[in-house]
GROMACS .gro file of C-alpha atoms in nm:
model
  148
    1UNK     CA    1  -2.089  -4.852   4.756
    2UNK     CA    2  -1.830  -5.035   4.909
    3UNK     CA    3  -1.834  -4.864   5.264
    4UNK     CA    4  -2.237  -4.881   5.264
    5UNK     CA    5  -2.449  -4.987   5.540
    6UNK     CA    6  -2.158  -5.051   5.738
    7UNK     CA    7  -2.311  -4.979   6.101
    8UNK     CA    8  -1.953  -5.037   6.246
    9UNK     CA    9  -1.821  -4.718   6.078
   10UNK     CA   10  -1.829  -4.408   6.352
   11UNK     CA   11  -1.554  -4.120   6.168
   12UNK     CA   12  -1.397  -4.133   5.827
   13UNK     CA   13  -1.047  -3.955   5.732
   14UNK     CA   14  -1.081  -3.954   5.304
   15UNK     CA   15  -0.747  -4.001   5.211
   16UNK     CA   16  -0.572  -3.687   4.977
   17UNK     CA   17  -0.557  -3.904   4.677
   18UNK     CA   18  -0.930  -3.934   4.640
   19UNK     CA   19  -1.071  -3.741   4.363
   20UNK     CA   20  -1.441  -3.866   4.388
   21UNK     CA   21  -1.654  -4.013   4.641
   22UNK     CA   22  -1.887  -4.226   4.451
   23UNK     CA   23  -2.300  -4.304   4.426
   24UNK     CA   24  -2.399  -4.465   4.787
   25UNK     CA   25  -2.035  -4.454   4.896
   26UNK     CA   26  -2.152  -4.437   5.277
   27UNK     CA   27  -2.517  -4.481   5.234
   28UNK     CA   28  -2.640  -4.634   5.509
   29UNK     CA   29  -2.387  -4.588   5.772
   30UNK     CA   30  -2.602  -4.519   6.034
   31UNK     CA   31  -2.351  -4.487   6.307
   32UNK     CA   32  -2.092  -4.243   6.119
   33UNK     CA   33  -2.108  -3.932   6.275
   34UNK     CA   34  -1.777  -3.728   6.176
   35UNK     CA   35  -1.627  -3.702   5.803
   36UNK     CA   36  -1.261  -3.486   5.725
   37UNK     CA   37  -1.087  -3.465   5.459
   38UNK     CA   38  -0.685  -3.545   5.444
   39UNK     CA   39  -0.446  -3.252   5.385
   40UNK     CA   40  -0.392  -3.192   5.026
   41UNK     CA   41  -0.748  -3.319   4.918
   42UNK     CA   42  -0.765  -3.346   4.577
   43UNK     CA   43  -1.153  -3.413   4.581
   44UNK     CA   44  -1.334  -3.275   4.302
   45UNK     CA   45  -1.681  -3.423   4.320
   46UNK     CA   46  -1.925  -3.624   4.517
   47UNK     CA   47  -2.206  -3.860   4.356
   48UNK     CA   48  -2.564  -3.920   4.406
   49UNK     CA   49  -2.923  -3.958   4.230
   50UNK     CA   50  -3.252  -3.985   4.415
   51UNK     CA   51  -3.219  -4.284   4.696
   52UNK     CA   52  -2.832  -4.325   4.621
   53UNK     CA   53  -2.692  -4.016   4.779
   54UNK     CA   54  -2.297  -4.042   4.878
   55UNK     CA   55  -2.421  -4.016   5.232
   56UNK     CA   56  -2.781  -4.059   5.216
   57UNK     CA   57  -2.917  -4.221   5.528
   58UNK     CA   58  -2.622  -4.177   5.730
   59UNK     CA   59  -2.852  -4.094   5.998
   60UNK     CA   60  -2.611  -4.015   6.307
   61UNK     CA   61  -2.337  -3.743   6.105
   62UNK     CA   62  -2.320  -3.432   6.249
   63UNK     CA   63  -1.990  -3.278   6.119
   64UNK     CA   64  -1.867  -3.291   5.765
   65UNK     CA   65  -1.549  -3.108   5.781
   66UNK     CA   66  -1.440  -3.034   5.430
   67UNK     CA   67  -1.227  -2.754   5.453
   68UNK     CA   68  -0.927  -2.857   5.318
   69UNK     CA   69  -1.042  -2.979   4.985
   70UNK     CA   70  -1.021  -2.653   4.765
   71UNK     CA   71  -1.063  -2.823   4.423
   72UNK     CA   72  -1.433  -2.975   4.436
   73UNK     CA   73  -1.646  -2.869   4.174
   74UNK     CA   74  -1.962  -3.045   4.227
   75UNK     CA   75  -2.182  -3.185   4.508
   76UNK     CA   76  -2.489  -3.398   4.358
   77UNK     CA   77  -2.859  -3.398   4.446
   78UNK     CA   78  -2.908  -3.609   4.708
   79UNK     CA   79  -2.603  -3.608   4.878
   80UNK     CA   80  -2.658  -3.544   5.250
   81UNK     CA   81  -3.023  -3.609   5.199
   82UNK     CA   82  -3.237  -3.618   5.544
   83UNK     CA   83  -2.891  -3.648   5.725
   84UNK     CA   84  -3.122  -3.436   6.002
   85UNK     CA   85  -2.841  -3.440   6.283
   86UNK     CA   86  -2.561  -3.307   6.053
   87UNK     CA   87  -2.465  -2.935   6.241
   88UNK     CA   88  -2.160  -2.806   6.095
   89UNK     CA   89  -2.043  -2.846   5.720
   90UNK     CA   90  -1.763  -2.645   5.626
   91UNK     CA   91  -1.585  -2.587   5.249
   92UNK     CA   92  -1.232  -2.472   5.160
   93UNK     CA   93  -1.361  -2.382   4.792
   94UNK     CA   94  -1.276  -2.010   4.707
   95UNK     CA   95  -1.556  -2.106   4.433
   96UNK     CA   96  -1.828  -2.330   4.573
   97UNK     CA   97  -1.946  -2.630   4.452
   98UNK     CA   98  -2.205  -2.642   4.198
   99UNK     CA   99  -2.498  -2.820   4.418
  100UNK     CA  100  -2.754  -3.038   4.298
  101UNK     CA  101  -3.127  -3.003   4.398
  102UNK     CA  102  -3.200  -3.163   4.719
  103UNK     CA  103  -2.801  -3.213   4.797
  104UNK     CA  104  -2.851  -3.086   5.203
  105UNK     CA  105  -3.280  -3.148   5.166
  106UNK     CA  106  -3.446  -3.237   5.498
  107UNK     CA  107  -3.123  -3.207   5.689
  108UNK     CA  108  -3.121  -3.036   6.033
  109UNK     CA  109  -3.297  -2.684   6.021
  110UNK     CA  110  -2.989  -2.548   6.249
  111UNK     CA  111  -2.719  -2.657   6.074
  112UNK     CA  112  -2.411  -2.459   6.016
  113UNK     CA  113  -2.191  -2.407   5.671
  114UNK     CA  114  -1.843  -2.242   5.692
  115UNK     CA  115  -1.710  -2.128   5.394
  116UNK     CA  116  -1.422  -1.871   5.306
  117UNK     CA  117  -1.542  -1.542   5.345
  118UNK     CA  118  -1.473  -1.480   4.937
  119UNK     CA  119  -1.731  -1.701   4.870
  120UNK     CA  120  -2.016  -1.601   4.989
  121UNK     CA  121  -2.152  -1.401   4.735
  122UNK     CA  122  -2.049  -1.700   4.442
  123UNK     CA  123  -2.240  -1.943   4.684
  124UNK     CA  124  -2.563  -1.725   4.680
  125UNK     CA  125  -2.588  -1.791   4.294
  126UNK     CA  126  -2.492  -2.163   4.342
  127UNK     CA  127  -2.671  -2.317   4.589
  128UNK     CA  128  -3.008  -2.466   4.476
  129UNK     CA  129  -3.300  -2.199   4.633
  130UNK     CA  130  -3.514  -2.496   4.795
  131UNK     CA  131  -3.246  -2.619   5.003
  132UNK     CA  132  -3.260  -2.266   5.196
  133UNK     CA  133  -2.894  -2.163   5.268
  134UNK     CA  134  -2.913  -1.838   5.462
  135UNK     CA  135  -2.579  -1.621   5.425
  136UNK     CA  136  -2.476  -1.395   5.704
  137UNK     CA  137  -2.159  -1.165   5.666
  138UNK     CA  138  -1.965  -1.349   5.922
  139UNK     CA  139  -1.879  -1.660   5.646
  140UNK     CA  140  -2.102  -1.844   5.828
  141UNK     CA  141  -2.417  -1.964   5.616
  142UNK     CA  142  -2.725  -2.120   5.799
  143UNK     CA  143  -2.922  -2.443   5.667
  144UNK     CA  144  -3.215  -2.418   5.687
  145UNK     CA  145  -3.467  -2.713   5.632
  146UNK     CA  146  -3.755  -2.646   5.369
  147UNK     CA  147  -4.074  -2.612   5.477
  148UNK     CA  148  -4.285  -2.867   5.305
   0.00000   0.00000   0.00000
């Protein structure tokens, strides 16, 4: 990705217009701790296979604040992969994401997701099982890791 192993690289802003985020996009950026999302965010999906996850290895990223993109559809496997610091993730999706296996695997066992309280149900379906999301009523979901 163009943006990959940049060590340099400590918060993102993705600009509205972006409708993807590409394989590897930030892979690597082991110093990026904070990613939002421009007002208006017309993201719709985020890339990744095994070893090329949008965000894989970006060791140091504790927030992922996705809240105002309402239109993404799909999250790939891999995506956040053993991003083990990452705390709080939170969706604007009415509908979640669909979400690959092993999109949040081996990430940190207390991390938070946020989503809109309508979705909570949906996301129970979606979610892939071994990435242990753990809904309360409060639309607040825990992550929890996997055992292994």
């Amino acid at each position: 990705g163009a943006l990959s192993d940049c060590k340099a690289l400590t918060f993102i802003e993705i600009p509205a217009s972006v409708e993807t985020i590409e394989i590897a996009a930030f892979k690597g950026c082991s110093s990026l701790e904070m990613i939002t999302f421009e007002k208006g965010s017309k993201l719709e999906s985020i890339s990744g296979v095994r070893d090329l996850g949008a965000f894989d290895g970006a060791i140091n990223l504790t927030t992922v604040d996705m809240s105002e993109c309402t239109q993404v559809k799909r999250i790939d496997e891999y995506t956040f992969y053993g991003n083990s610091n990452l705390r709080l993730f939170k969706i604007g999706t009415e509908i979640p994401p669909t979400c690959k296996d092993y999109t949040f695997y081996n990430i940190n066992p207390y991390s938070v997701l946020k989503v809109p309280s309508v979705t909570i149900k949906i996301a129970l379906i979606l979610f892939p099982a071994r990435d242990k999301f753990l809904f309360n009523t409060n639309t607040t979901a825990t992550l929890k890791r996997p055992s292994l």
